[in-house]
PDB file of C-alpha atoms in Angstrom:
ATOM      1  CA  MET A   1       9.489  -0.828 -27.159  1.00 68.00           C
ATOM      2  CA  ASP A   2       8.140  -3.098 -24.296  1.00 77.00           C
ATOM      3  CA  GLU A   3       4.573  -4.235 -24.091  1.00 81.00           C
ATOM      4  CA  ALA A   4       2.431  -3.367 -21.233  1.00 85.00           C
ATOM      5  CA  VAL A   5       2.022  -6.331 -18.765  1.00 90.00           C
ATOM      6  CA  SER A   6      -1.433  -7.669 -18.180  1.00 95.00           C
ATOM      7  CA  VAL A   7      -1.931  -8.242 -14.450  1.00 97.00           C
ATOM      8  CA  ASP A   8      -3.473 -11.568 -13.387  1.00 97.00           C
ATOM      9  CA  PHE A   9      -5.996 -10.705 -10.944  1.00 97.00           C
ATOM     10  CA  GLY A  10      -7.029 -14.395 -10.291  1.00 94.00           C
ATOM     11  CA  GLU A  11     -10.305 -15.818  -9.245  1.00 95.00           C
ATOM     12  CA  ASP A  12     -11.174 -13.150  -6.580  1.00 95.00           C
ATOM     13  CA  GLY A  13     -10.130 -10.298  -8.673  1.00 97.00           C
ATOM     14  CA  LEU A  14      -7.416  -9.094  -6.431  1.00 98.00           C
ATOM     15  CA  VAL A  15      -3.602  -9.224  -6.219  1.00 98.00           C
ATOM     16  CA  PRO A  16      -1.290  -8.294  -3.382  1.00 98.00           C
ATOM     17  CA  ALA A  17       0.676  -5.101  -3.508  1.00 98.00           C
ATOM     18  CA  VAL A  18       3.783  -4.343  -1.448  1.00 98.00           C
ATOM     19  CA  ALA A  19       4.435  -0.542  -0.866  1.00 98.00           C
ATOM     20  CA  GLN A  20       7.959   0.167  -0.535  1.00 98.00           C
ATOM     21  CA  ASP A  21       9.722   3.468   0.199  1.00 98.00           C
ATOM     22  CA  ALA A  22      11.109   4.543  -3.161  1.00 98.00           C
ATOM     23  CA  ASP A  23      14.221   6.159  -1.603  1.00 98.00           C
ATOM     24  CA  SER A  24      15.183   3.934   1.359  1.00 97.00           C
ATOM     25  CA  GLY A  25      13.806   0.662   0.230  1.00 97.00           C
ATOM     26  CA  GLU A  26      11.842   0.123   3.531  1.00 97.00           C
ATOM     27  CA  VAL A  27       8.829  -2.110   3.057  1.00 98.00           C
ATOM     28  CA  LEU A  28       5.906  -0.136   4.392  1.00 98.00           C
ATOM     29  CA  MET A  29       2.924  -2.248   4.016  1.00 98.00           C
ATOM     30  CA  LEU A  30       0.956  -4.994   2.142  1.00 98.00           C
ATOM     31  CA  ALA A  31      -2.506  -4.570   0.870  1.00 98.00           C
ATOM     32  CA  TYR A  32      -4.710  -5.847  -1.964  1.00 98.00           C
ATOM     33  CA  VAL A  33      -5.466  -4.166  -5.289  1.00 98.00           C
ATOM     34  CA  SER A  34      -8.399  -4.719  -7.696  1.00 98.00           C
ATOM     35  CA  PRO A  35      -8.327  -3.602 -11.350  1.00 97.00           C
ATOM     36  CA  GLU A  36     -10.099  -0.428 -10.332  1.00 98.00           C
ATOM     37  CA  ALA A  37      -7.751   0.366  -7.587  1.00 98.00           C
ATOM     38  CA  LEU A  38      -4.842  -0.176 -10.013  1.00 98.00           C
ATOM     39  CA  GLU A  39      -6.502   2.142 -12.568  1.00 97.00           C
ATOM     40  CA  ARG A  40      -7.036   4.865 -10.023  1.00 98.00           C
ATOM     41  CA  THR A  41      -3.501   4.670  -8.835  1.00 98.00           C
ATOM     42  CA  ARG A  42      -2.131   5.052 -12.264  1.00 97.00           C
ATOM     43  CA  GLU A  43      -4.723   7.902 -13.083  1.00 97.00           C
ATOM     44  CA  THR A  44      -3.951   9.903  -9.868  1.00 98.00           C
ATOM     45  CA  GLY A  45      -0.409   9.017  -8.869  1.00 98.00           C
ATOM     46  CA  ARG A  46      -1.625   8.165  -5.396  1.00 98.00           C
ATOM     47  CA  ALA A  47      -1.866   4.733  -3.950  1.00 98.00           C
ATOM     48  CA  HIS A  48      -5.363   3.093  -4.048  1.00 98.00           C
ATOM     49  CA  TYR A  49      -6.134  -0.260  -2.633  1.00 98.00           C
ATOM     50  CA  TYR A  50      -9.065  -2.637  -2.156  1.00 98.00           C
ATOM     51  CA  SER A  51     -10.347  -3.224   1.391  1.00 95.00           C
ATOM     52  CA  ARG A  52     -11.380  -6.828   1.662  1.00 94.00           C
ATOM     53  CA  SER A  53     -13.015  -6.347   5.108  1.00 93.00           C
ATOM     54  CA  ARG A  54     -14.987  -3.291   4.011  1.00 93.00           C
ATOM     55  CA  GLU A  55     -15.315  -4.512   0.225  1.00 94.00           C
ATOM     56  CA  GLU A  56     -14.546  -1.152  -1.089  1.00 96.00           C
ATOM     57  CA  LEU A  57     -11.996   0.881  -2.893  1.00 97.00           C
ATOM     58  CA  TRP A  58      -9.745   3.163  -0.761  1.00 95.00           C
ATOM     59  CA  GLU A  59      -7.115   5.725  -1.182  1.00 97.00           C
ATOM     60  CA  LYS A  60      -4.218   5.443   1.157  1.00 96.00           C
ATOM     61  CA  GLY A  61      -4.181   8.642   3.371  1.00 94.00           C
ATOM     62  CA  ALA A  62      -7.792   9.768   2.492  1.00 92.00           C
ATOM     63  CA  THR A  63      -8.550   9.796   6.248  1.00 88.00           C
ATOM     64  CA  SER A  64      -5.232  10.245   7.835  1.00 90.00           C
ATOM     65  CA  GLY A  65      -3.639  12.542   5.334  1.00 93.00           C
ATOM     66  CA  HIS A  66      -0.617  10.094   5.169  1.00 94.00           C
ATOM     67  CA  VAL A  67      -0.747   9.596   1.376  1.00 96.00           C
ATOM     68  CA  GLN A  68       1.528   7.516  -0.757  1.00 98.00           C
ATOM     69  CA  SER A  69       2.611   9.305  -3.926  1.00 98.00           C
ATOM     70  CA  VAL A  70       3.507   6.367  -6.363  1.00 98.00           C
ATOM     71  CA  ARG A  71       6.682   6.895  -8.383  1.00 98.00           C
ATOM     72  CA  GLU A  72       6.352   3.478 -10.132  1.00 98.00           C
ATOM     73  CA  VAL A  73       4.290   0.373 -10.223  1.00 98.00           C
ATOM     74  CA  ARG A  74       6.174  -2.863 -10.857  1.00 97.00           C
ATOM     75  CA  VAL A  75       4.737  -6.223 -11.495  1.00 97.00           C
ATOM     76  CA  ASP A  76       6.549  -9.552 -10.519  1.00 97.00           C
ATOM     77  CA  CYS A  77       7.436 -12.330 -12.952  1.00 96.00           C
ATOM     78  CA  ASP A  78       4.045 -14.167 -12.593  1.00 97.00           C
ATOM     79  CA  ALA A  79       2.212 -10.822 -13.119  1.00 97.00           C
ATOM     80  CA  ASP A  80       0.151 -11.648  -9.931  1.00 98.00           C
ATOM     81  CA  THR A  81       1.772  -9.386  -7.404  1.00 98.00           C
ATOM     82  CA  LEU A  82       2.527  -5.606  -7.483  1.00 98.00           C
ATOM     83  CA  LEU A  83       5.159  -3.369  -6.061  1.00 98.00           C
ATOM     84  CA  TYR A  84       4.270   0.302  -5.445  1.00 98.00           C
ATOM     85  CA  LEU A  85       7.493   2.419  -5.082  1.00 98.00           C
ATOM     86  CA  VAL A  86       6.031   5.458  -3.074  1.00 98.00           C
ATOM     87  CA  ASP A  87       6.974   8.524  -1.224  1.00 98.00           C
ATOM     88  CA  GLN A  88       5.134   8.108   1.951  1.00 97.00           C
ATOM     89  CA  GLU A  89       3.708  11.118   3.978  1.00 95.00           C
ATOM     90  CA  GLY A  90       3.763  10.442   7.632  1.00 93.00           C
ATOM     91  CA  GLY A  91       3.137   6.754   8.622  1.00 95.00           C
ATOM     92  CA  ALA A  92       1.936   4.029   6.472  1.00 96.00           C
ATOM     93  CA  CYS A  93       0.466   1.991   9.307  1.00 95.00           C
ATOM     94  CA  HIS A  94      -2.890   2.502  11.062  1.00 93.00           C
ATOM     95  CA  THR A  95      -1.092   2.011  14.470  1.00 94.00           C
ATOM     96  CA  GLY A  96       0.825   5.195  13.882  1.00 94.00           C
ATOM     97  CA  HIS A  97       4.077   3.462  12.822  1.00 96.00           C
ATOM     98  CA  ARG A  98       6.020   4.416   9.712  1.00 95.00           C
ATOM     99  CA  SER A  99       5.764   0.767   8.587  1.00 97.00           C
ATOM    100  CA  CYS A 100       3.279  -2.011   9.354  1.00 96.00           C
ATOM    101  CA  PHE A 101       6.366  -4.292   9.772  1.00 96.00           C
ATOM    102  CA  TYR A 102       7.346  -2.587  13.019  1.00 97.00           C
ATOM    103  CA  ARG A 103       7.732  -5.564  15.372  1.00 97.00           C
ATOM    104  CA  THR A 104       9.641  -8.805  15.324  1.00 97.00           C
ATOM    105  CA  ILE A 105       7.872 -12.358  15.650  1.00 96.00           C
ATOM    106  CA  GLU A 106       9.071 -12.247  19.245  1.00 97.00           C
ATOM    107  CA  GLY A 107       7.078  -8.995  19.874  1.00 96.00           C
ATOM    108  CA  GLU A 108       9.951  -6.566  20.065  1.00 96.00           C
ATOM    109  CA  THR A 109       9.093  -3.248  18.619  1.00 96.00           C
ATOM    110  CA  VAL A 110      11.670  -2.157  16.186  1.00 96.00           C
ATOM    111  CA  GLY A 111       9.964   0.460  14.103  1.00 95.00           C
ATOM    112  CA  GLU A 112       9.237   4.017  14.749  1.00 91.00           C
ATOM    113  CA  GLN A 113       5.894   5.300  15.751  1.00 94.00           C
ATOM    114  CA  VAL A 114       5.414   8.628  13.901  1.00 94.00           C
ATOM    115  CA  PHE A 115       1.907   9.729  14.753  1.00 93.00           C
ATOM    116  CA  ASP A 116      -0.826   9.121  17.482  1.00 92.00           C
ATOM    117  CA  PRO A 117      -3.560   7.071  15.806  1.00 91.00           C
ATOM    118  CA  ASP A 118      -6.211   8.161  18.501  1.00 90.00           C
ATOM    119  CA  ALA A 119      -5.650  11.683  17.349  1.00 90.00           C
ATOM    120  CA  VAL A 120      -5.851  10.927  13.575  1.00 87.00           C
ATOM    121  CA  TYR A 121      -8.753   8.365  13.650  1.00 85.00           C
ATOM    122  CA  GLU A 122     -11.201   9.965  16.127  1.00 74.00           C
TER     123      GLU A 122
END
């Protein structure tokens, strides 16, 4: 049997986590995870992250209802980046888009807006 991987949270105590749609493979977002956020994700089956700007733990979708149910957590070869394979309810991006990666570097919108952020974040 394989041994559990010890995640290297580095000096700041955070690792990046990419959220990817478990079925389509679409990359939905990138956020940061603390040891506590990872523990809560594993306990609840819902994605938890650490907000660097607010300096607090947060559950994805707690405000919007657009939760991420985590099917699997993977860790990269250096054990310093996580991949959350998720089932996304609604949009992953606070702008209302399904993915945070909804535009090209040239500014062209290529992603779908799936909800009105003004209606959700009043």
